[in-house]
């Protein structure tokens, strides 16, 4: 169903006033490509990869990421905010609530040679304590978040505030992979990296020894929505391949429910418990649709930018833009039948709106619990604008928190 998110009276959100200026600054850097200047005019007509990288790449500079991380830790009140390596990929791990077991796991990974001397010094938890044993048994809920940025940047600066809001609302740990970017790394590098991090988490990773995953929800915005959906497609393809093999061996095939449980025999194809997307890039084939025509002058994603990103991400003469792992909209019904409950957010003026409508329709026709919600007066990829004070985006953020809470409580 297509649901309009209307503007309603809302009580002020918790948090200091610095959030507005920080998010506005982050949004300004991210949206700098749309300013009324020569660069914007060029971007709207025939943008180059270099232009997009220069316009958006500032938010991915190491100094900006480090500053954002420290600001989030100090000003937003993060109990845990640090960078770790999982499956060879730098990742941010965030939590609003104290996580003594995770802190202990990080210490074990960082200082393995001092493990025996280190453990007794911890005041909050003992290695063999009942608390740690219980947390290992039930596992930590995880939000596996993939940032947007057109495959050219990571929008961490604008994402961090609402990611911590999600962590506070759910008690979940947020894992955010910093996948490799264009122009140096084209398809399928980012997809393989994010899938590798996800698989390492559900199987147990040496980066977080003793850390167990409970329920895991994958989220993504814009290009991150492409990677999140393509990752589910990739995992679904593995399930179908396994089914084909087991059918040949006359064994019982897997189904989507089995693949969402911690079965040690199928952990490498375990799908997430839910999927939540904002303005996902589901179709890089550049097909014309009404929303792409009407939204061709979207301030964040004008038609010229869409074409440039598509051409840069997909190496010519090597991959088809209609391949399911490039454009998840073209995934087979057999794969989409394995998808978890899905919530999609869009904007009525988003050039990618029709793709989201089509994808949601396919999921629902296949019996998947899926819903599409759209709001007016918002540009493409607006999740971060809630922290900047936009009421429509704030209302969407409240709905995101509600969906996450419901899915983490769902034990089916």
PDB file of N, CA, C and O in Angstrom, residues 246-318:
ATOM      1  N   UNK A 246      20.316 -29.698  -2.437  1.00  0.00           N
ATOM      2  CA  UNK A 246      19.698 -30.647  -1.517  1.00  0.00           C
ATOM      3  C   UNK A 246      18.579 -31.442  -2.182  1.00  0.00           C
ATOM      4  O   UNK A 246      18.345 -32.604  -1.848  1.00  0.00           O
ATOM      5  N   UNK A 247      17.873 -30.808  -3.113  1.00  0.00           N
ATOM      6  CA  UNK A 247      16.841 -31.540  -3.840  1.00  0.00           C
ATOM      7  C   UNK A 247      17.462 -32.669  -4.666  1.00  0.00           C
ATOM      8  O   UNK A 247      16.914 -33.760  -4.776  1.00  0.00           O
ATOM      9  N   UNK A 248      18.634 -32.398  -5.236  1.00  0.00           N
ATOM     10  CA  UNK A 248      19.319 -33.440  -5.989  1.00  0.00           C
ATOM     11  C   UNK A 248      19.726 -34.584  -5.073  1.00  0.00           C
ATOM     12  O   UNK A 248      19.765 -35.743  -5.481  1.00  0.00           O
ATOM     13  N   UNK A 249      20.018 -34.222  -3.808  1.00  0.00           N
ATOM     14  CA  UNK A 249      20.397 -35.239  -2.827  1.00  0.00           C
ATOM     15  C   UNK A 249      19.193 -35.784  -2.063  1.00  0.00           C
ATOM     16  O   UNK A 249      19.350 -36.505  -1.074  1.00  0.00           O
ATOM     17  N   UNK A 250      17.979 -35.349  -2.502  1.00  0.00           N
ATOM     18  CA  UNK A 250      16.730 -35.798  -1.890  1.00  0.00           C
ATOM     19  C   UNK A 250      16.654 -35.445  -0.412  1.00  0.00           C
ATOM     20  O   UNK A 250      16.176 -36.235   0.406  1.00  0.00           O
ATOM     21  N   UNK A 251      17.144 -34.275  -0.090  1.00  0.00           N
ATOM     22  CA  UNK A 251      17.023 -33.772   1.275  1.00  0.00           C
ATOM     23  C   UNK A 251      15.970 -32.678   1.292  1.00  0.00           C
ATOM     24  O   UNK A 251      15.550 -32.152   0.272  1.00  0.00           O
ATOM     25  N   UNK A 252      15.572 -32.271   2.487  1.00  0.00           N
ATOM     26  CA  UNK A 252      14.552 -31.234   2.627  1.00  0.00           C
ATOM     27  C   UNK A 252      15.150 -29.883   2.281  1.00  0.00           C
ATOM     28  O   UNK A 252      16.202 -29.519   2.805  1.00  0.00           O
ATOM     29  N   UNK A 253      14.500 -29.098   1.422  1.00  0.00           N
ATOM     30  CA  UNK A 253      15.023 -27.780   1.076  1.00  0.00           C
ATOM     31  C   UNK A 253      14.829 -26.790   2.206  1.00  0.00           C
ATOM     32  O   UNK A 253      14.012 -26.983   3.100  1.00  0.00           O
ATOM     33  N   UNK A 254      15.603 -25.708   2.113  1.00  0.00           N
ATOM     34  CA  UNK A 254      15.454 -24.627   3.077  1.00  0.00           C
ATOM     35  C   UNK A 254      14.244 -23.783   2.719  1.00  0.00           C
ATOM     36  O   UNK A 254      13.752 -23.809   1.603  1.00  0.00           O
ATOM     37  N   UNK A 255      13.768 -23.020   3.675  1.00  0.00           N
ATOM     38  CA  UNK A 255      12.792 -21.983   3.371  1.00  0.00           C
ATOM     39  C   UNK A 255      13.215 -20.719   4.092  1.00  0.00           C
ATOM     40  O   UNK A 255      14.191 -20.683   4.819  1.00  0.00           O
ATOM     41  N   UNK A 256      12.468 -19.633   3.854  1.00  0.00           N
ATOM     42  CA  UNK A 256      12.875 -18.338   4.400  1.00  0.00           C
ATOM     43  C   UNK A 256      12.896 -18.336   5.913  1.00  0.00           C
ATOM     44  O   UNK A 256      13.708 -17.665   6.536  1.00  0.00           O
ATOM     45  N   UNK A 257      11.991 -19.100   6.552  1.00  0.00           N
ATOM     46  CA  UNK A 257      11.948 -19.106   8.013  1.00  0.00           C
ATOM     47  C   UNK A 257      13.190 -19.786   8.581  1.00  0.00           C
ATOM     48  O   UNK A 257      13.782 -19.321   9.537  1.00  0.00           O
ATOM     49  N   UNK A 258      13.574 -20.918   7.971  1.00  0.00           N
ATOM     50  CA  UNK A 258      14.779 -21.603   8.443  1.00  0.00           C
ATOM     51  C   UNK A 258      15.988 -20.689   8.295  1.00  0.00           C
ATOM     52  O   UNK A 258      16.854 -20.639   9.156  1.00  0.00           O
ATOM     53  N   UNK A 259      16.039 -19.944   7.212  1.00  0.00           N
ATOM     54  CA  UNK A 259      17.202 -19.110   6.941  1.00  0.00           C
ATOM     55  C   UNK A 259      17.225 -17.861   7.796  1.00  0.00           C
ATOM     56  O   UNK A 259      18.148 -17.071   7.696  1.00  0.00           O
ATOM     57  N   UNK A 260      16.231 -17.642   8.606  1.00  0.00           N
ATOM     58  CA  UNK A 260      16.245 -16.508   9.513  1.00  0.00           C
ATOM     59  C   UNK A 260      16.483 -16.969  10.949  1.00  0.00           C
ATOM     60  O   UNK A 260      16.270 -16.230  11.895  1.00  0.00           O
ATOM     61  N   UNK A 261      16.959 -18.187  11.124  1.00  0.00           N
ATOM     62  CA  UNK A 261      17.255 -18.706  12.446  1.00  0.00           C
ATOM     63  C   UNK A 261      18.742 -19.018  12.535  1.00  0.00           C
ATOM     64  O   UNK A 261      19.417 -19.184  11.528  1.00  0.00           O
ATOM     65  N   UNK A 262      19.244 -19.113  13.749  1.00  0.00           N
ATOM     66  CA  UNK A 262      20.647 -19.385  13.953  1.00  0.00           C
ATOM     67  C   UNK A 262      20.936 -20.879  13.819  1.00  0.00           C
ATOM     68  O   UNK A 262      21.318 -21.560  14.761  1.00  0.00           O
ATOM     69  N   UNK A 263      20.734 -21.409  12.640  1.00  0.00           N
ATOM     70  CA  UNK A 263      21.045 -22.789  12.343  1.00  0.00           C
ATOM     71  C   UNK A 263      22.499 -22.866  11.903  1.00  0.00           C
ATOM     72  O   UNK A 263      22.883 -22.257  10.903  1.00  0.00           O
ATOM     73  N   UNK A 264      23.360 -23.586  12.633  1.00  0.00           N
ATOM     74  CA  UNK A 264      24.780 -23.609  12.273  1.00  0.00           C
ATOM     75  C   UNK A 264      25.042 -24.166  10.887  1.00  0.00           C
ATOM     76  O   UNK A 264      26.068 -23.888  10.288  1.00  0.00           O
ATOM     77  N   UNK A 265      24.100 -24.943  10.343  1.00  0.00           N
ATOM     78  CA  UNK A 265      24.292 -25.507   9.007  1.00  0.00           C
ATOM     79  C   UNK A 265      23.940 -24.525   7.900  1.00  0.00           C
ATOM     80  O   UNK A 265      24.245 -24.763   6.743  1.00  0.00           O
ATOM     81  N   UNK A 266      23.271 -23.432   8.237  1.00  0.00           N
ATOM     82  CA  UNK A 266      22.838 -22.497   7.200  1.00  0.00           C
ATOM     83  C   UNK A 266      23.208 -21.065   7.532  1.00  0.00           C
ATOM     84  O   UNK A 266      22.666 -20.130   6.957  1.00  0.00           O
ATOM     85  N   UNK A 267      24.158 -20.857   8.446  1.00  0.00           N
ATOM     86  CA  UNK A 267      24.492 -19.496   8.853  1.00  0.00           C
ATOM     87  C   UNK A 267      25.038 -18.649   7.713  1.00  0.00           C
ATOM     88  O   UNK A 267      24.893 -17.436   7.706  1.00  0.00           O
ATOM     89  N   UNK A 268      25.696 -19.305   6.750  1.00  0.00           N
ATOM     90  CA  UNK A 268      26.270 -18.522   5.670  1.00  0.00           C
ATOM     91  C   UNK A 268      25.202 -17.954   4.755  1.00  0.00           C
ATOM     92  O   UNK A 268      25.483 -17.106   3.925  1.00  0.00           O
ATOM     93  N   UNK A 269      23.937 -18.407   4.864  1.00  0.00           N
ATOM     94  CA  UNK A 269      22.864 -17.874   4.043  1.00  0.00           C
ATOM     95  C   UNK A 269      21.727 -17.334   4.904  1.00  0.00           C
ATOM     96  O   UNK A 269      20.594 -17.262   4.465  1.00  0.00           O
ATOM     97  N   UNK A 270      22.029 -16.983   6.146  1.00  0.00           N
ATOM     98  CA  UNK A 270      21.004 -16.461   7.039  1.00  0.00           C
ATOM     99  C   UNK A 270      20.568 -15.071   6.592  1.00  0.00           C
ATOM    100  O   UNK A 270      21.387 -14.164   6.490  1.00  0.00           O
ATOM    101  N   UNK A 271      19.277 -14.909   6.300  1.00  0.00           N
ATOM    102  CA  UNK A 271      18.749 -13.618   5.904  1.00  0.00           C
ATOM    103  C   UNK A 271      18.414 -12.788   7.131  1.00  0.00           C
ATOM    104  O   UNK A 271      18.195 -13.333   8.215  1.00  0.00           O
ATOM    105  N   UNK A 272      18.354 -11.463   6.979  1.00  0.00           N
ATOM    106  CA  UNK A 272      18.019 -10.621   8.132  1.00  0.00           C
ATOM    107  C   UNK A 272      16.580 -10.831   8.582  1.00  0.00           C
ATOM    108  O   UNK A 272      15.757 -11.391   7.858  1.00  0.00           O
ATOM    109  N   UNK A 273      16.291 -10.370   9.792  1.00  0.00           N
ATOM    110  CA  UNK A 273      14.944 -10.505  10.339  1.00  0.00           C
ATOM    111  C   UNK A 273      13.998  -9.444   9.790  1.00  0.00           C
ATOM    112  O   UNK A 273      12.784  -9.603   9.852  1.00  0.00           O
ATOM    113  N   UNK A 274      14.533  -8.354   9.270  1.00  0.00           N
ATOM    114  CA  UNK A 274      13.702  -7.306   8.672  1.00  0.00           C
ATOM    115  C   UNK A 274      14.594  -6.421   7.811  1.00  0.00           C
ATOM    116  O   UNK A 274      15.822  -6.418   7.947  1.00  0.00           O
ATOM    117  N   UNK A 275      13.955  -5.670   6.934  1.00  0.00           N
ATOM    118  CA  UNK A 275      14.655  -4.774   6.014  1.00  0.00           C
ATOM    119  C   UNK A 275      13.929  -3.433   6.012  1.00  0.00           C
ATOM    120  O   UNK A 275      12.709  -3.389   5.858  1.00  0.00           O
ATOM    121  N   UNK A 276      14.673  -2.339   6.212  1.00  0.00           N
ATOM    122  CA  UNK A 276      14.069  -1.006   6.221  1.00  0.00           C
ATOM    123  C   UNK A 276      14.907  -0.088   5.329  1.00  0.00           C
ATOM    124  O   UNK A 276      16.106   0.065   5.534  1.00  0.00           O
ATOM    125  N   UNK A 277      14.253   0.529   4.339  1.00  0.00           N
ATOM    126  CA  UNK A 277      14.952   1.288   3.311  1.00  0.00           C
ATOM    127  C   UNK A 277      14.362   2.676   3.154  1.00  0.00           C
ATOM    128  O   UNK A 277      13.170   2.892   3.362  1.00  0.00           O
ATOM    129  N   UNK A 278      15.211   3.604   2.754  1.00  0.00           N
ATOM    130  CA  UNK A 278      14.766   4.952   2.424  1.00  0.00           C
ATOM    131  C   UNK A 278      15.261   5.310   1.036  1.00  0.00           C
ATOM    132  O   UNK A 278      16.472   5.269   0.762  1.00  0.00           O
ATOM    133  N   UNK A 279      14.329   5.634   0.144  1.00  0.00           N
ATOM    134  CA  UNK A 279      14.662   6.053  -1.227  1.00  0.00           C
ATOM    135  C   UNK A 279      15.704   5.142  -1.861  1.00  0.00           C
ATOM    136  O   UNK A 279      16.723   5.614  -2.381  1.00  0.00           O
ATOM    137  N   UNK A 280      15.509   3.817  -1.817  1.00  0.00           N
ATOM    138  CA  UNK A 280      16.543   2.913  -2.297  1.00  0.00           C
ATOM    139  C   UNK A 280      16.738   2.998  -3.812  1.00  0.00           C
ATOM    140  O   UNK A 280      15.787   3.204  -4.567  1.00  0.00           O
ATOM    141  N   UNK A 281      17.986   2.848  -4.224  1.00  0.00           N
ATOM    142  CA  UNK A 281      18.313   2.785  -5.652  1.00  0.00           C
ATOM    143  C   UNK A 281      18.144   1.337  -6.084  1.00  0.00           C
ATOM    144  O   UNK A 281      19.039   0.516  -5.929  1.00  0.00           O
ATOM    145  N   UNK A 282      16.996   1.020  -6.628  1.00  0.00           N
ATOM    146  CA  UNK A 282      16.662  -0.360  -6.959  1.00  0.00           C
ATOM    147  C   UNK A 282      16.848  -0.688  -8.427  1.00  0.00           C
ATOM    148  O   UNK A 282      16.833  -1.859  -8.809  1.00  0.00           O
ATOM    149  N   UNK A 283      17.023   0.338  -9.253  1.00  0.00           N
ATOM    150  CA  UNK A 283      17.105   0.121 -10.696  1.00  0.00           C
ATOM    151  C   UNK A 283      18.135   1.082 -11.286  1.00  0.00           C
ATOM    152  O   UNK A 283      17.890   2.283 -11.383  1.00  0.00           O
ATOM    153  N   UNK A 284      19.290   0.551 -11.665  1.00  0.00           N
ATOM    154  CA  UNK A 284      20.352   1.358 -12.265  1.00  0.00           C
ATOM    155  C   UNK A 284      20.362   1.270 -13.782  1.00  0.00           C
ATOM    156  O   UNK A 284      21.313   1.707 -14.424  1.00  0.00           O
ATOM    157  N   UNK A 285      19.295   0.731 -14.360  1.00  0.00           N
ATOM    158  CA  UNK A 285      19.266   0.526 -15.806  1.00  0.00           C
ATOM    159  C   UNK A 285      18.878   1.778 -16.581  1.00  0.00           C
ATOM    160  O   UNK A 285      18.860   1.765 -17.808  1.00  0.00           O
ATOM    161  N   UNK A 286      18.530   2.860 -15.877  1.00  0.00           N
ATOM    162  CA  UNK A 286      18.216   4.160 -16.491  1.00  0.00           C
ATOM    163  C   UNK A 286      16.963   4.115 -17.347  1.00  0.00           C
ATOM    164  O   UNK A 286      16.805   4.895 -18.292  1.00  0.00           O
ATOM    165  N   UNK A 287      16.057   3.198 -17.027  1.00  0.00           N
ATOM    166  CA  UNK A 287      14.782   3.180 -17.744  1.00  0.00           C
ATOM    167  C   UNK A 287      13.960   4.417 -17.385  1.00  0.00           C
ATOM    168  O   UNK A 287      13.980   4.893 -16.255  1.00  0.00           O
ATOM    169  N   UNK A 288      13.236   4.927 -18.348  1.00  0.00           N
ATOM    170  CA  UNK A 288      12.406   6.112 -18.126  1.00  0.00           C
ATOM    171  C   UNK A 288      11.109   5.693 -17.434  1.00  0.00           C
ATOM    172  O   UNK A 288      10.476   4.696 -17.796  1.00  0.00           O
ATOM    173  N   UNK A 289      10.737   6.440 -16.424  1.00  0.00           N
ATOM    174  CA  UNK A 289       9.469   6.219 -15.729  1.00  0.00           C
ATOM    175  C   UNK A 289       8.876   7.577 -15.396  1.00  0.00           C
ATOM    176  O   UNK A 289       9.585   8.591 -15.422  1.00  0.00           O
ATOM    177  N   UNK A 290       7.570   7.652 -15.104  1.00  0.00           N
ATOM    178  CA  UNK A 290       6.965   8.950 -14.789  1.00  0.00           C
ATOM    179  C   UNK A 290       7.672   9.687 -13.654  1.00  0.00           C
ATOM    180  O   UNK A 290       7.898  10.900 -13.735  1.00  0.00           O
ATOM    181  N   UNK A 291       8.048   8.973 -12.590  1.00  0.00           N
ATOM    182  CA  UNK A 291       8.682   9.667 -11.467  1.00  0.00           C
ATOM    183  C   UNK A 291      10.064  10.193 -11.847  1.00  0.00           C
ATOM    184  O   UNK A 291      10.499  11.227 -11.333  1.00  0.00           O
ATOM    185  N   UNK A 292      10.761   9.505 -12.746  1.00  0.00           N
ATOM    186  CA  UNK A 292      12.077   9.992 -13.161  1.00  0.00           C
ATOM    187  C   UNK A 292      11.962  11.236 -14.035  1.00  0.00           C
ATOM    188  O   UNK A 292      12.885  12.060 -14.056  1.00  0.00           O
ATOM    189  N   UNK A 293      10.848  11.335 -14.735  1.00  0.00           N
ATOM    190  CA  UNK A 293      10.618  12.542 -15.530  1.00  0.00           C
ATOM    191  C   UNK A 293      10.180  13.694 -14.613  1.00  0.00           C
ATOM    192  O   UNK A 293      10.746  14.792 -14.653  1.00  0.00           O
ATOM    193  N   UNK A 294       9.193  13.426 -13.769  1.00  0.00           N
ATOM    194  CA  UNK A 294       8.679  14.466 -12.881  1.00  0.00           C
ATOM    195  C   UNK A 294       9.733  14.911 -11.872  1.00  0.00           C
ATOM    196  O   UNK A 294       9.868  16.098 -11.573  1.00  0.00           O
ATOM    197  N   UNK A 295      10.499  13.938 -11.354  1.00  0.00           N
ATOM    198  CA  UNK A 295      11.516  14.258 -10.353  1.00  0.00           C
ATOM    199  C   UNK A 295      12.889  14.477 -10.927  1.00  0.00           C
ATOM    200  O   UNK A 295      13.888  14.403 -10.190  1.00  0.00           O
ATOM    201  N   UNK A 296      12.973  14.766 -12.198  1.00  0.00           N
ATOM    202  CA  UNK A 296      14.268  14.927 -12.858  1.00  0.00           C
ATOM    203  C   UNK A 296      15.092  16.066 -12.327  1.00  0.00           C
ATOM    204  O   UNK A 296      16.311  16.109 -12.531  1.00  0.00           O
ATOM    205  N   UNK A 297      14.457  17.003 -11.631  1.00  0.00           N
ATOM    206  CA  UNK A 297      15.185  18.140 -11.064  1.00  0.00           C
ATOM    207  C   UNK A 297      15.228  18.070  -9.536  1.00  0.00           C
ATOM    208  O   UNK A 297      15.337  19.095  -8.868  1.00  0.00           O
ATOM    209  N   UNK A 298      15.133  16.859  -9.012  1.00  0.00           N
ATOM    210  CA  UNK A 298      15.270  16.689  -7.564  1.00  0.00           C
ATOM    211  C   UNK A 298      16.565  17.346  -7.105  1.00  0.00           C
ATOM    212  O   UNK A 298      17.609  17.198  -7.752  1.00  0.00           O
ATOM    213  N   UNK A 299      16.544  18.110  -6.003  1.00  0.00           N
ATOM    214  CA  UNK A 299      17.743  18.845  -5.576  1.00  0.00           C
ATOM    215  C   UNK A 299      18.916  17.955  -5.186  1.00  0.00           C
ATOM    216  O   UNK A 299      20.057  18.394  -5.236  1.00  0.00           O
ATOM    217  N   UNK A 300      18.655  16.727  -4.787  1.00  0.00           N
ATOM    218  CA  UNK A 300      19.733  15.831  -4.385  1.00  0.00           C
ATOM    219  C   UNK A 300      20.126  14.884  -5.508  1.00  0.00           C
ATOM    220  O   UNK A 300      21.305  14.601  -5.714  1.00  0.00           O
ATOM    221  N   UNK A 301      19.133  14.386  -6.252  1.00  0.00           N
ATOM    222  CA  UNK A 301      19.396  13.361  -7.264  1.00  0.00           C
ATOM    223  C   UNK A 301      18.746  13.730  -8.590  1.00  0.00           C
ATOM    224  O   UNK A 301      17.806  13.071  -9.043  1.00  0.00           O
ATOM    225  N   UNK A 302      19.239  14.767  -9.264  1.00  0.00           N
ATOM    226  CA  UNK A 302      18.716  15.093 -10.597  1.00  0.00           C
ATOM    227  C   UNK A 302      19.097  14.018 -11.599  1.00  0.00           C
ATOM    228  O   UNK A 302      19.966  13.175 -11.344  1.00  0.00           O
ATOM    229  N   UNK A 303      18.448  14.041 -12.750  1.00  0.00           N
ATOM    230  CA  UNK A 303      18.610  12.959 -13.721  1.00  0.00           C
ATOM    231  C   UNK A 303      20.057  12.784 -14.164  1.00  0.00           C
ATOM    232  O   UNK A 303      20.518  11.656 -14.383  1.00  0.00           O
ATOM    233  N   UNK A 304      20.784  13.875 -14.301  1.00  0.00           N
ATOM    234  CA  UNK A 304      22.178  13.774 -14.721  1.00  0.00           C
ATOM    235  C   UNK A 304      23.034  13.027 -13.720  1.00  0.00           C
ATOM    236  O   UNK A 304      23.934  12.256 -14.092  1.00  0.00           O
ATOM    237  N   UNK A 305      22.766  13.227 -12.437  1.00  0.00           N
ATOM    238  CA  UNK A 305      23.515  12.541 -11.387  1.00  0.00           C
ATOM    239  C   UNK A 305      23.218  11.044 -11.413  1.00  0.00           C
ATOM    240  O   UNK A 305      24.104  10.200 -11.248  1.00  0.00           O
ATOM    241  N   UNK A 306      21.936  10.688 -11.623  1.00  0.00           N
ATOM    242  CA  UNK A 306      21.565   9.273 -11.690  1.00  0.00           C
ATOM    243  C   UNK A 306      22.356   8.574 -12.785  1.00  0.00           C
ATOM    244  O   UNK A 306      22.922   7.488 -12.588  1.00  0.00           O
ATOM    245  N   UNK A 307      22.418   9.181 -13.959  1.00  0.00           N
ATOM    246  CA  UNK A 307      23.134   8.578 -15.079  1.00  0.00           C
ATOM    247  C   UNK A 307      24.617   8.432 -14.782  1.00  0.00           C
ATOM    248  O   UNK A 307      25.223   7.386 -15.068  1.00  0.00           O
ATOM    249  N   UNK A 308      25.215   9.477 -14.196  1.00  0.00           N
ATOM    250  CA  UNK A 308      26.649   9.438 -13.915  1.00  0.00           C
ATOM    251  C   UNK A 308      26.989   8.362 -12.892  1.00  0.00           C
ATOM    252  O   UNK A 308      27.984   7.641 -13.030  1.00  0.00           O
ATOM    253  N   UNK A 309      26.165   8.243 -11.855  1.00  0.00           N
ATOM    254  CA  UNK A 309      26.406   7.225 -10.828  1.00  0.00           C
ATOM    255  C   UNK A 309      26.270   5.829 -11.419  1.00  0.00           C
ATOM    256  O   UNK A 309      27.092   4.938 -11.170  1.00  0.00           O
ATOM    257  N   UNK A 310      25.219   5.624 -12.210  1.00  0.00           N
ATOM    258  CA  UNK A 310      24.991   4.316 -12.822  1.00  0.00           C
ATOM    259  C   UNK A 310      26.160   3.913 -13.706  1.00  0.00           C
ATOM    260  O   UNK A 310      26.653   2.778 -13.631  1.00  0.00           O
ATOM    261  N   UNK A 311      26.622   4.838 -14.535  1.00  0.00           N
ATOM    262  CA  UNK A 311      27.727   4.528 -15.445  1.00  0.00           C
ATOM    263  C   UNK A 311      29.033   4.290 -14.702  1.00  0.00           C
ATOM    264  O   UNK A 311      29.857   3.467 -15.122  1.00  0.00           O
ATOM    265  N   UNK A 312      29.227   4.988 -13.596  1.00  0.00           N
ATOM    266  CA  UNK A 312      30.469   4.820 -12.834  1.00  0.00           C
ATOM    267  C   UNK A 312      30.464   3.533 -12.024  1.00  0.00           C
ATOM    268  O   UNK A 312      31.499   2.861 -11.900  1.00  0.00           O
ATOM    269  N   UNK A 313      29.307   3.159 -11.474  1.00  0.00           N
ATOM    270  CA  UNK A 313      29.229   1.999 -10.585  1.00  0.00           C
ATOM    271  C   UNK A 313      29.304   0.679 -11.340  1.00  0.00           C
ATOM    272  O   UNK A 313      29.893  -0.292 -10.853  1.00  0.00           O
ATOM    273  N   UNK A 314      28.717   0.632 -12.527  1.00  0.00           N
ATOM    274  CA  UNK A 314      28.646  -0.617 -13.292  1.00  0.00           C
ATOM    275  C   UNK A 314      29.659  -0.560 -14.432  1.00  0.00           C
ATOM    276  O   UNK A 314      29.479   0.199 -15.383  1.00  0.00           O
ATOM    277  N   UNK A 315      30.737  -1.340 -14.345  1.00  0.00           N
ATOM    278  CA  UNK A 315      31.747  -1.325 -15.420  1.00  0.00           C
ATOM    279  C   UNK A 315      31.122  -1.700 -16.762  1.00  0.00           C
ATOM    280  O   UNK A 315      30.406  -2.701 -16.864  1.00  0.00           O
ATOM    281  N   UNK A 316      31.364  -0.896 -17.795  1.00  0.00           N
ATOM    282  CA  UNK A 316      30.757  -1.191 -19.102  1.00  0.00           C
ATOM    283  C   UNK A 316      31.293  -2.497 -19.692  1.00  0.00           C
ATOM    284  O   UNK A 316      32.439  -2.874 -19.461  1.00  0.00           O
ATOM    285  N   UNK A 317      30.415  -3.183 -20.427  1.00  0.00           N
ATOM    286  CA  UNK A 317      30.751  -4.419 -21.145  1.00  0.00           C
ATOM    287  C   UNK A 317      31.152  -5.559 -20.201  1.00  0.00           C
ATOM    288  O   UNK A 317      31.688  -6.569 -20.655  1.00  0.00           O
ATOM    289  N   UNK A 318      30.904  -5.397 -18.903  1.00  0.00           N
ATOM    290  CA  UNK A 318      31.271  -6.455 -17.956  1.00  0.00           C
ATOM    291  C   UNK A 318      30.053  -6.976 -17.206  1.00  0.00           C
ATOM    292  O   UNK A 318      29.942  -8.179 -16.951  1.00  0.00           O
TER     293      UNK A 318
END
